[in-house]
XYZ file of C-alpha atoms in Angstrom:
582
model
C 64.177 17.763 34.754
C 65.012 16.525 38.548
C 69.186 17.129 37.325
C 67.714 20.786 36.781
C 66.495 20.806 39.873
C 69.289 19.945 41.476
C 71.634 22.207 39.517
C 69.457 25.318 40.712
C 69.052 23.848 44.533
C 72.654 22.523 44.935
C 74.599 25.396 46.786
C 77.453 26.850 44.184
C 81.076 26.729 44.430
C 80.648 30.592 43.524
C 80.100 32.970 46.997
C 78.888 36.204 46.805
C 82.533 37.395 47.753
C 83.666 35.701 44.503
C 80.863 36.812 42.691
C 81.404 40.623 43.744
C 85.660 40.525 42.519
C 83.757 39.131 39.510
C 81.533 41.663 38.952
C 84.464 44.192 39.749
C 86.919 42.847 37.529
C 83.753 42.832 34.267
C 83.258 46.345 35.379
C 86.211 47.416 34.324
C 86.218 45.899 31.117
C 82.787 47.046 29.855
C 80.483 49.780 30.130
C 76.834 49.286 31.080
C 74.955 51.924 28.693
C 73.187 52.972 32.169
C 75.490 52.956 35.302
C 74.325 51.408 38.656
C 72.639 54.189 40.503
C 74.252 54.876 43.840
C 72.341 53.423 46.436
C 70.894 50.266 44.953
C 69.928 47.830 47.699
C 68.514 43.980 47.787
C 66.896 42.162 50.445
C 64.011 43.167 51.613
C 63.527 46.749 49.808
C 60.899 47.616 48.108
C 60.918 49.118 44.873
C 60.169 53.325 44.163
C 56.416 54.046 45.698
C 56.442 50.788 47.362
C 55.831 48.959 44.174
C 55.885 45.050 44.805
C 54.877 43.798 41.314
C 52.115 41.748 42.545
C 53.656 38.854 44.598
C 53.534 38.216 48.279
C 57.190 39.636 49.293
C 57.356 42.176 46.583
C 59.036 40.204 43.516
C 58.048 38.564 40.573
C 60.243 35.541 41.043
C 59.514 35.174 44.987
C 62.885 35.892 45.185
C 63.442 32.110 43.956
C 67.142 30.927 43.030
C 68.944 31.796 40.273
C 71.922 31.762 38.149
C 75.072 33.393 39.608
C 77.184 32.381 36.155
C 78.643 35.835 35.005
C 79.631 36.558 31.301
C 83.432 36.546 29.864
C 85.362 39.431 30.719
C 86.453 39.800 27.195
C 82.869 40.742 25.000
C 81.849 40.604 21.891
C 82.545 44.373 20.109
C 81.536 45.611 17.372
C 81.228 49.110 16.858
C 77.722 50.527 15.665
C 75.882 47.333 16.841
C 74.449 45.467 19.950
C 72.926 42.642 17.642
C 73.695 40.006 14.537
C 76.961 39.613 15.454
C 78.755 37.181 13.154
C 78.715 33.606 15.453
C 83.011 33.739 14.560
C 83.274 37.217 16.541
C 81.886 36.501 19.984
C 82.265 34.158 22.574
C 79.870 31.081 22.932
C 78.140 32.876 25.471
C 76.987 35.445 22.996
C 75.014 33.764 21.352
C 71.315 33.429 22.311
C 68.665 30.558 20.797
C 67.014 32.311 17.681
C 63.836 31.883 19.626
C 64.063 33.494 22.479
C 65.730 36.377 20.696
C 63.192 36.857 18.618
C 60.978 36.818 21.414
C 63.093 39.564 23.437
C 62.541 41.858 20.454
C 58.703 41.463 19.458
C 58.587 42.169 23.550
C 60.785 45.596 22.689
C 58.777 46.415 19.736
C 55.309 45.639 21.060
C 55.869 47.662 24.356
C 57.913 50.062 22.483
C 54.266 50.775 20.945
C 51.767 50.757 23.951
C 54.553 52.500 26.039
C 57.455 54.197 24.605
C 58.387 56.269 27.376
C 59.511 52.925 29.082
C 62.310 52.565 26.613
C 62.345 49.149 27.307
C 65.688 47.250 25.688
C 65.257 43.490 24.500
C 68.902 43.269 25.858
C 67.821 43.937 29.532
C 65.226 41.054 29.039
C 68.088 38.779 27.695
C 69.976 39.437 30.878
C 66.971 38.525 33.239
C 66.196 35.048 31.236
C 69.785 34.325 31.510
C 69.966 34.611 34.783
C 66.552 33.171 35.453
C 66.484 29.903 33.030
C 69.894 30.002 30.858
C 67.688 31.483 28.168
C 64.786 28.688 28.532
C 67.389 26.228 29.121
C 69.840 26.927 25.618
C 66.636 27.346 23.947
C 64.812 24.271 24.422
C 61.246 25.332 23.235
C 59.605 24.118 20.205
C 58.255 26.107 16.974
C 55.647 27.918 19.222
C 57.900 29.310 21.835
C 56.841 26.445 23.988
C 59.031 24.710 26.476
C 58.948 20.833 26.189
C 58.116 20.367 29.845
C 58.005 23.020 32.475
C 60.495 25.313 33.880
C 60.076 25.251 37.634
C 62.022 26.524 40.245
C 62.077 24.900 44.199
C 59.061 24.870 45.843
C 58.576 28.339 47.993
C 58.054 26.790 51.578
C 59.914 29.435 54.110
C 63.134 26.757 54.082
C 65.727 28.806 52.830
C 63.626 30.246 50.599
C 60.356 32.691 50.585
C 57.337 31.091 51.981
C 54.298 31.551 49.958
C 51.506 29.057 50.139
C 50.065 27.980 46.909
C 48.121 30.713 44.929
C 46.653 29.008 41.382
C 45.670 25.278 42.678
C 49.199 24.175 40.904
C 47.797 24.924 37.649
C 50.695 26.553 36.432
C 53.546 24.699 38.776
C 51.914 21.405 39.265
C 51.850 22.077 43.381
C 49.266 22.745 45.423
C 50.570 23.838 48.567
C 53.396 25.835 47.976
C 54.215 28.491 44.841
C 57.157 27.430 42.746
C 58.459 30.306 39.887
C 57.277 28.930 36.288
C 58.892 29.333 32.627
C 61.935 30.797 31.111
C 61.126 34.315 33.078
C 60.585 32.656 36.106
C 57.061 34.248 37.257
C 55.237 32.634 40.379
C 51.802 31.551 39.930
C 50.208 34.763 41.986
C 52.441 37.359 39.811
C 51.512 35.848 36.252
C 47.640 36.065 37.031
C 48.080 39.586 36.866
C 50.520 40.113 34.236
C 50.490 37.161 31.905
C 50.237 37.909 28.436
C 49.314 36.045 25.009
C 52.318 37.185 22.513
C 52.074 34.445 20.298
C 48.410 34.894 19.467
C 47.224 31.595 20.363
C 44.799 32.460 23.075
C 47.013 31.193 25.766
C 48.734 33.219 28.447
C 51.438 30.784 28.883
C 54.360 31.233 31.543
C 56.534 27.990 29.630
C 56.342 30.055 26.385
C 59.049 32.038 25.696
C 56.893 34.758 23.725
C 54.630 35.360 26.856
C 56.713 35.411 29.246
C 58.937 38.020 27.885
C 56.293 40.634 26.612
C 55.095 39.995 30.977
C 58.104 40.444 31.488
C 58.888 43.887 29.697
C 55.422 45.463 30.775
C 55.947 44.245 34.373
C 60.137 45.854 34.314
C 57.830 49.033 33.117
C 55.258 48.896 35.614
C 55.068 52.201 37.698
C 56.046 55.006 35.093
C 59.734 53.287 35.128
C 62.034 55.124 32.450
C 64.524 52.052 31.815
C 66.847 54.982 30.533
C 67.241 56.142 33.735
C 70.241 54.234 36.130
C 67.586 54.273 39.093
C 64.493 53.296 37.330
C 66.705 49.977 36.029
C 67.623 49.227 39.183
C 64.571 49.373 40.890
C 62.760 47.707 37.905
C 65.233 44.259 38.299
C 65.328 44.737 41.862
C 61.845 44.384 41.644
C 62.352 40.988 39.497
C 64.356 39.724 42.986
C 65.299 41.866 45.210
C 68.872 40.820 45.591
C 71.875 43.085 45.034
C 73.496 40.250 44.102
C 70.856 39.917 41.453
C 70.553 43.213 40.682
C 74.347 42.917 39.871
C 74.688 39.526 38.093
C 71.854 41.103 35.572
C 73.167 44.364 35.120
C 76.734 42.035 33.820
C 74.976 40.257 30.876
C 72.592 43.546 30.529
C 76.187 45.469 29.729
C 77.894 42.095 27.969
C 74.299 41.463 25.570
C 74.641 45.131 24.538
C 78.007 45.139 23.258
C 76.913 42.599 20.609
C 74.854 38.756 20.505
C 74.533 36.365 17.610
C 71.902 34.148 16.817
C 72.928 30.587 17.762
C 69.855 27.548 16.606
C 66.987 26.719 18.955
C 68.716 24.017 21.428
C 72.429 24.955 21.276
C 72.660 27.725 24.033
C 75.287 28.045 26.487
C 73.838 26.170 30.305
C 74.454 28.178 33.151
C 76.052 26.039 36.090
C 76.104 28.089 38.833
C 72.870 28.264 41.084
C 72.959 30.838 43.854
C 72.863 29.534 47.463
C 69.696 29.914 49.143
C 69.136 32.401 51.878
C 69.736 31.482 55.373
C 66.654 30.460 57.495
C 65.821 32.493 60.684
C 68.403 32.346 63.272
C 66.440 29.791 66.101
C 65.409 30.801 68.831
C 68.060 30.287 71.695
C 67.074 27.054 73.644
C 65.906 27.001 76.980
C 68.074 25.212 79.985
C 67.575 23.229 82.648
C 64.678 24.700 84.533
C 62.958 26.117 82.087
C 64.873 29.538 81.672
C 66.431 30.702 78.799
C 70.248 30.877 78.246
C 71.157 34.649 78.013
C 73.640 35.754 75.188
C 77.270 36.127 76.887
C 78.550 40.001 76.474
C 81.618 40.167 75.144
C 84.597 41.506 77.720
C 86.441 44.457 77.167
C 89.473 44.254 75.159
C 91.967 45.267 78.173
C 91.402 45.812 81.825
C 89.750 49.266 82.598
C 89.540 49.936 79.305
C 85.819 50.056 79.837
C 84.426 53.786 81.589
C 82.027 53.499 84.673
C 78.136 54.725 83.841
C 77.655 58.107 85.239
C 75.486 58.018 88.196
C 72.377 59.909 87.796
C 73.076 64.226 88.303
C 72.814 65.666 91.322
C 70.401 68.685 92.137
C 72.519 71.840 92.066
C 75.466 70.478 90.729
C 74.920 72.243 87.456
C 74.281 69.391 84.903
C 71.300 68.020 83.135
C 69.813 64.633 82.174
C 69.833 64.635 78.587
C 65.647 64.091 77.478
C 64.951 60.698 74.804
C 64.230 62.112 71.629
C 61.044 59.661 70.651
C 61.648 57.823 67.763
C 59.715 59.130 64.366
C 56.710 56.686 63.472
C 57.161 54.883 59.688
C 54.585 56.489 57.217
C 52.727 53.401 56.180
C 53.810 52.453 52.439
C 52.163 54.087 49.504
C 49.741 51.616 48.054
C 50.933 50.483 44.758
C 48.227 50.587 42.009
C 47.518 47.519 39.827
C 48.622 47.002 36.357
C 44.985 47.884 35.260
C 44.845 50.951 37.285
C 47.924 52.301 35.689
C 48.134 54.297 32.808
C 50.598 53.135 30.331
C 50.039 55.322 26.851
C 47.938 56.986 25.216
C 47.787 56.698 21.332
C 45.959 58.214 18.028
C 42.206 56.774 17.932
C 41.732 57.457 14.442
C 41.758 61.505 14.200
C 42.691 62.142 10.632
C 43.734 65.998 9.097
C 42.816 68.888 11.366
C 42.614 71.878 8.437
C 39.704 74.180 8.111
C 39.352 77.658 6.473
C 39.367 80.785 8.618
C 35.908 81.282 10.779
C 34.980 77.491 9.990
C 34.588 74.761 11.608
C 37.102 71.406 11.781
C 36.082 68.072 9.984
C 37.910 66.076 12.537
C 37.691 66.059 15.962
C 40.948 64.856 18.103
C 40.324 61.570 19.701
C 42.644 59.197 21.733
C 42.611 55.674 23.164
C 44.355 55.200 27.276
C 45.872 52.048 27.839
C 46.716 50.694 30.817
C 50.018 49.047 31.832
C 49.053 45.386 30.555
C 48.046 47.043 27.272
C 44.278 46.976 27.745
C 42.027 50.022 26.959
C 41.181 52.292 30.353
C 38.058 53.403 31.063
C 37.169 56.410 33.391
C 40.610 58.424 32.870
C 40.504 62.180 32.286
C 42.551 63.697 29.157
C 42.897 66.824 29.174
C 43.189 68.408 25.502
C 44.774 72.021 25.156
C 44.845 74.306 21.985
C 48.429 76.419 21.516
C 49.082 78.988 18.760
C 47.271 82.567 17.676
C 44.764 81.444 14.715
C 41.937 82.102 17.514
C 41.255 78.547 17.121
C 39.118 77.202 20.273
C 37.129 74.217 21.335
C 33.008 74.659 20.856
C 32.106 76.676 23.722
C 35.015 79.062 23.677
C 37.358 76.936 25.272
C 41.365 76.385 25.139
C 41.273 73.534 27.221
C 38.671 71.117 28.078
C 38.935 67.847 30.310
C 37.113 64.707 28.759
C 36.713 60.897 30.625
C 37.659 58.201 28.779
C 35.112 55.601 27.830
C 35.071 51.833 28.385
C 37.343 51.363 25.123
C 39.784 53.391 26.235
C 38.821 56.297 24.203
C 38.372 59.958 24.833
C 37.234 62.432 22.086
C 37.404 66.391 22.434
C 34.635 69.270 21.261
C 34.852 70.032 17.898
C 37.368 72.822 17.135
C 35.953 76.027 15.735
C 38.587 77.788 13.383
C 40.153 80.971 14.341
C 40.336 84.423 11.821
C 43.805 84.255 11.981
C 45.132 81.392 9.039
C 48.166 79.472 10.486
C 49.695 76.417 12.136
C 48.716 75.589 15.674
C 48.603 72.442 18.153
C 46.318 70.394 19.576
C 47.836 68.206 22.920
C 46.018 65.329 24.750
C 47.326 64.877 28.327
C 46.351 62.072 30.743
C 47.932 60.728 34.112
C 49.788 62.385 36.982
C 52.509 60.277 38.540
C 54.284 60.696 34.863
C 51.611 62.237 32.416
C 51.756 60.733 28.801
C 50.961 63.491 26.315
C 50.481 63.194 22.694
C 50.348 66.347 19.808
C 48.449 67.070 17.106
C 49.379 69.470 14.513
C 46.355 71.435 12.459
C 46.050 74.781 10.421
C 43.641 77.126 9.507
C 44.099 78.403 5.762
C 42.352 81.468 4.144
C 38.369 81.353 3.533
C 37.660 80.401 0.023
C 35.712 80.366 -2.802
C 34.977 78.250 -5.832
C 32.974 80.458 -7.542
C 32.663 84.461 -8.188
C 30.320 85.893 -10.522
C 29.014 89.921 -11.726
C 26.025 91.264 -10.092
C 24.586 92.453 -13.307
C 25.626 92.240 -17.295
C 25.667 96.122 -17.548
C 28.297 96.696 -20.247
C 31.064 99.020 -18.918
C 32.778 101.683 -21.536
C 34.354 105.034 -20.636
C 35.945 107.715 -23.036
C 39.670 107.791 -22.969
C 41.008 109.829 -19.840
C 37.810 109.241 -17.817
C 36.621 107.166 -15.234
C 33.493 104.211 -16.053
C 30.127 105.421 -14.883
C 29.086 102.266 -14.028
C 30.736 100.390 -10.858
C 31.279 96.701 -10.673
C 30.118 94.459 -8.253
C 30.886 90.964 -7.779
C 29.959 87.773 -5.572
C 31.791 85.018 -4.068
C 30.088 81.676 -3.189
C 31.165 78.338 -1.632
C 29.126 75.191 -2.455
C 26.142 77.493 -3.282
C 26.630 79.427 -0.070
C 27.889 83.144 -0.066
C 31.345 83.082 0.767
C 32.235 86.222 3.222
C 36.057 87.336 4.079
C 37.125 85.858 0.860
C 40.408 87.023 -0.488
C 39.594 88.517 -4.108
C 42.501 89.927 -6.439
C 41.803 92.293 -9.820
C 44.286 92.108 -12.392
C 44.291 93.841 -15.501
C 45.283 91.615 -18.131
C 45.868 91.661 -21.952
C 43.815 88.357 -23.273
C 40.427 86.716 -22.670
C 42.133 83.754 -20.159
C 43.557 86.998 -18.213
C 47.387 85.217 -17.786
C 48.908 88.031 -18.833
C 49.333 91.365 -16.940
C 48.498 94.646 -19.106
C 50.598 98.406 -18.655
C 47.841 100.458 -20.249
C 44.271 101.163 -20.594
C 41.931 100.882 -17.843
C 43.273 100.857 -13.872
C 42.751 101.800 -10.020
C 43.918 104.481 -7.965
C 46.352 104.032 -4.776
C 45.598 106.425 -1.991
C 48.144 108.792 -3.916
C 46.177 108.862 -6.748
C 48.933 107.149 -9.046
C 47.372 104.001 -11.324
C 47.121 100.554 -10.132
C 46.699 97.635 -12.581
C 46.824 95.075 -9.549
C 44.698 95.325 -6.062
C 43.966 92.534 -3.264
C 40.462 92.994 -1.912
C 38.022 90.895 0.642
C 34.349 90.024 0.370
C 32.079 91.229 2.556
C 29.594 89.440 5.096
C 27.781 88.707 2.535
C 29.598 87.771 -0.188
C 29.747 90.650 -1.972
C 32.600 92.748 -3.493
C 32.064 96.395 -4.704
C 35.382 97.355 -6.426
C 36.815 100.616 -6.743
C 35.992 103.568 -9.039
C 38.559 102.127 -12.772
C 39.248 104.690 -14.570
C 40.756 104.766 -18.196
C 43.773 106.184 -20.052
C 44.189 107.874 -23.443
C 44.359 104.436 -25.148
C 41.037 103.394 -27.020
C 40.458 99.485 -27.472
C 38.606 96.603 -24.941
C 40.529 95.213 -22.466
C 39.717 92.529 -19.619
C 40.016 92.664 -15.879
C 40.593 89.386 -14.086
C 39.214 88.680 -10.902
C 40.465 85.291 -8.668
C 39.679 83.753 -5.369
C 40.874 81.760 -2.975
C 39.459 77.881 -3.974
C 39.955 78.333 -7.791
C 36.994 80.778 -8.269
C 37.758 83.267 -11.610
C 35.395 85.544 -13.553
C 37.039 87.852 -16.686
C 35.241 91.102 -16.916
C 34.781 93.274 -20.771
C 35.900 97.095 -20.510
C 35.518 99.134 -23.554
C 37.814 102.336 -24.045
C 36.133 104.889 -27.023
C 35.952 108.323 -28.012
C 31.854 109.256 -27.947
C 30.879 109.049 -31.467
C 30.430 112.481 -33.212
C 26.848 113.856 -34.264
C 26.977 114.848 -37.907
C 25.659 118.734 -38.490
C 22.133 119.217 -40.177
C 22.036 120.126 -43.973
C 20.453 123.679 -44.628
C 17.890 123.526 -47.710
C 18.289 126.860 -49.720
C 15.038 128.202 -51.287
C 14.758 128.163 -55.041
C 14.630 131.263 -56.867
């Protein structure tokens, strides 16, 4: 443990001028899936919206030492791949401690889940543990993730380092007056309070277990609506980490080397970074006083030649023509944005349950569209308004009339809209849930609205219906539709004339409709009223005697075959005429 120390404290062979021609020379051998954004800066900036992350001087490290070691300019390759490289392919270097790559992906899958517009890659959080611990020192943890004794880095005192006084009573670093950075992800007491996690499911937020400290990790590189897609969102996200362009630089190497392919190597057999980076300078003193208790002033320097320096204008004269140029004052700094805590911001929203949205025309929906918030450490968030808008042209609208209504979440996270009241129109149409503003997380529900239906249609009355040939029944038919017992109005009825008593086949004679042209119809599509009820047209019959059956169907299976009798009146036989005997 104290030669680790050392290594990490010791000042490196390796400057930063090295380390730049380093970076230069990788550069041109490799290409970074996102490229450095212009304007990336270290030192003392402050990520996008003044985001800090938590600790005292804005990182989650404390801007602690790390490892300068870059990767091989020749990388592993393999096209189609950035993983499960065969060992023989890469370099040593490629290979990372099957724990601690496992726990770089569950990180990438679980936030991938809670927040998938981060795009978070388990290949950006392999980069920062290199850098930050060699990959928990070659993978020395045991079968829980578990270092055998702590990572820690120097202890944070202001020499040559940042100075933050001790923030958790050295329960996590062992030292109670200054902050040291703790674990394989190198998190400082004050910044793991807030976003420590338990990824290993053993009750334990843990900052010496490798599966903690990387899912922290990935929701704290995600922290402020960061799209790790994006050049400038990296950036500030691992400037954040340390703000260091030589940091930012060193990471984005093995970021770039990790994605062009890794192999699983066994728990213990990593590669050891060697290279520590040299700590930062302290304050330049303060110049020392001399004899007589005045202080010595700084020497100007001298002009390069004789005369080669111009005498200050005297001040104008009045009426000579010129004027003294007025100060501009200098602009005031807008104080920095404050940066909202992990659980203040929202990071996804997700399906609470809501199952199939279908209903039938005019009806109203089963299901009502609910979602759960979650804030950036994955917890549910309470007191968030989602707003839920309807899109399409079924008519479809929320109880009350409304195509968009605003609900607050409750204290699980959830928020549930008005039930939906079906439209006359059947169709497809959407349902979206919106919620935040710096970068709104939205989430869609399809849902249709099919035809009104009926399972069951019956005849008013069992009035038997004949007609001579060539002449229309007397008698007109009338029919209801029900649902469940309940009348069923607006229910789409056709009448077929058909041949047999299961009406499945069509007939070409005997009894039909009229179009508005007055030419037969043996086929018409017809719609219940509000009450159920279906009057059909006048039928009328052709010169072909014989019964034949008209068929009527519903939407919802409903069927009902109706008798109609073609014959000739029967004929009245004349009276017999008795003739008187004689």
């Amino acid at each position: 443990m104290a030669a680790h120390i050392r290594r990490r404290l010791r000042k490196g062979a390796t400057t930063t001028a090295v380390a730049a021609a380093a970076v230069a020379a990788l550069a041109a051998s490799q290409a970074p899936a996102a490229p450095l954004a212009e304007g990336s800066t270290g030192g003392d900036q402050q990520t996008a919206g003044g985001e800090t992350g938590g600790s005292e001087d804005g990182a989650a490290t404390g801007n602690s030492p790390y490892y300068t070691d870059l990767p091989p300019l020749v990388t592993p390759d393999r096209p189609g791949s950035s993983s499960n490289l065969p060992a023989a392919t890469g370099s040593a270097e490629a290979g990372i401690p099957a724990s601690v790559l496992a726990a770089y992906k569950q990180a990438e899958q679980t936030v991938g889940t809670t927040d998938p517009a981060c795009r978070l890659p388990w290949q950006l959080l392999a980069a920062i543990g290199k850098v930050e611990s060699g990959q928990a020192r070659g993978g020395q943890v045991d079968a829980n993730g578990t270092t055998p004794t702590p990572i820690l880095g120097p202890a944070l005192n202001g020499e040559g380092f940042a100075l933050i006084k001790d923030t958790d009573g050295g329960a996590y670093d062992g030292d109670a007056v200054h902050d040291r950075a703790v674990g394989p992800m190198q998190f400082i007491p004050s910044t793991w309070a807030t976003w420590g996690q338990d990824a290993n499911g053993d009750g334990r937020k843990d900052p010496n277990n490798i599966y903690d400290a990387a899912l922290a990790a990935g929701r704290y590189l995600c922290a402020g609506g960061r799209n790790l897609a994006v050049a400038a969102d990296l950036d500030r996200a691992v400037l954040s980490y340390n703000q260091s362009t030589e940091y930012l630089r060193t990471v984005r190497s093995w970021f770039a080397y990790y994605q062009r392919g890794t192999h699983e190597v066994p728990d213990g057999s990593g590669v050891l970074p060697t290279a520590p980076s040299t700590p930062s300078p302290s304050p330049t003193p303060t110049p020392s006083p001399t004899p007589g208790g005045t202080t010595s002033p700084t020497p100007s320097p001298g002009p390069s030649k004789p005369g080669a320096t111009k005498p200050t204008p005297g001040p104008s004269k009045p009426g000579d023509g010129t004027t003294s140029p007025t100060p501009t004052p200098p602009r005031p700094t807008p104080p920095p944005k404050p940066t909202p805590s992990p659980a203040d911001t929202l990071g996804s929203l997700e399906n609470a349950g809501t199952g199939p949205l279908t209903a039938t025309a005019g009806g109203t929906f089963d299901e009502r569209v609910s979602v759960r918030a979650r804030n950036a450490l994955g917890a549910p968030m309470a007191q968030l308004p989602v707003t839920f808008t309807v899109s399409g042209t079924t008519g479809t609208l929320f109880d009350g009339g409304k195509k968009k209504v605003t609900v607050i979440s409750k204290a699980d996270g959830t928020a549930t809209a008005p039930a939906l009241k079906a439209g006359e129109k059947t169709g497809e149409f959407t349902v979206t849930a919106t919620a935040g503003t710096t970068r709104p997380r939205t989430l869609t529900y399809a849902a249709s609205v099919t035809a009104r239906q009926a399972d069951k249609i019956v005849r008013t009355d069992e009035k038997a219906l004949v007609a001579a040939p060539g002449v229309k029944f007397a008698d007109v038919v009338t029919v209801k539709a029900t649902h469940k017992g309940v009348a069923a109005p607006g229910v789409a009825v056709t009448a077929t004339m058909v041949k047999d008593s299961l009406g499945l086949i069509d007939n070409d004679k005997g009894p039909y409709f009229k179009d508005a042209a007055g030419k037969p119809l043996r086929t018409l599509d017809l719609t219940t009223g509000a009450d159920g009820l279906l009057q059909l047209p006048e039928i009328f019959a052709d010169e072909n005697p014989g019964t034949y059956k008209l068929r009527l169907t519903t939407e919802g299976g409903g069927s009902v075959v109706i008798e109609l009798t073609v014959q000739a009146p029967e004929e009245t036989a004349p009276e017999e005429t008795e003739t008187p005997e004689a």
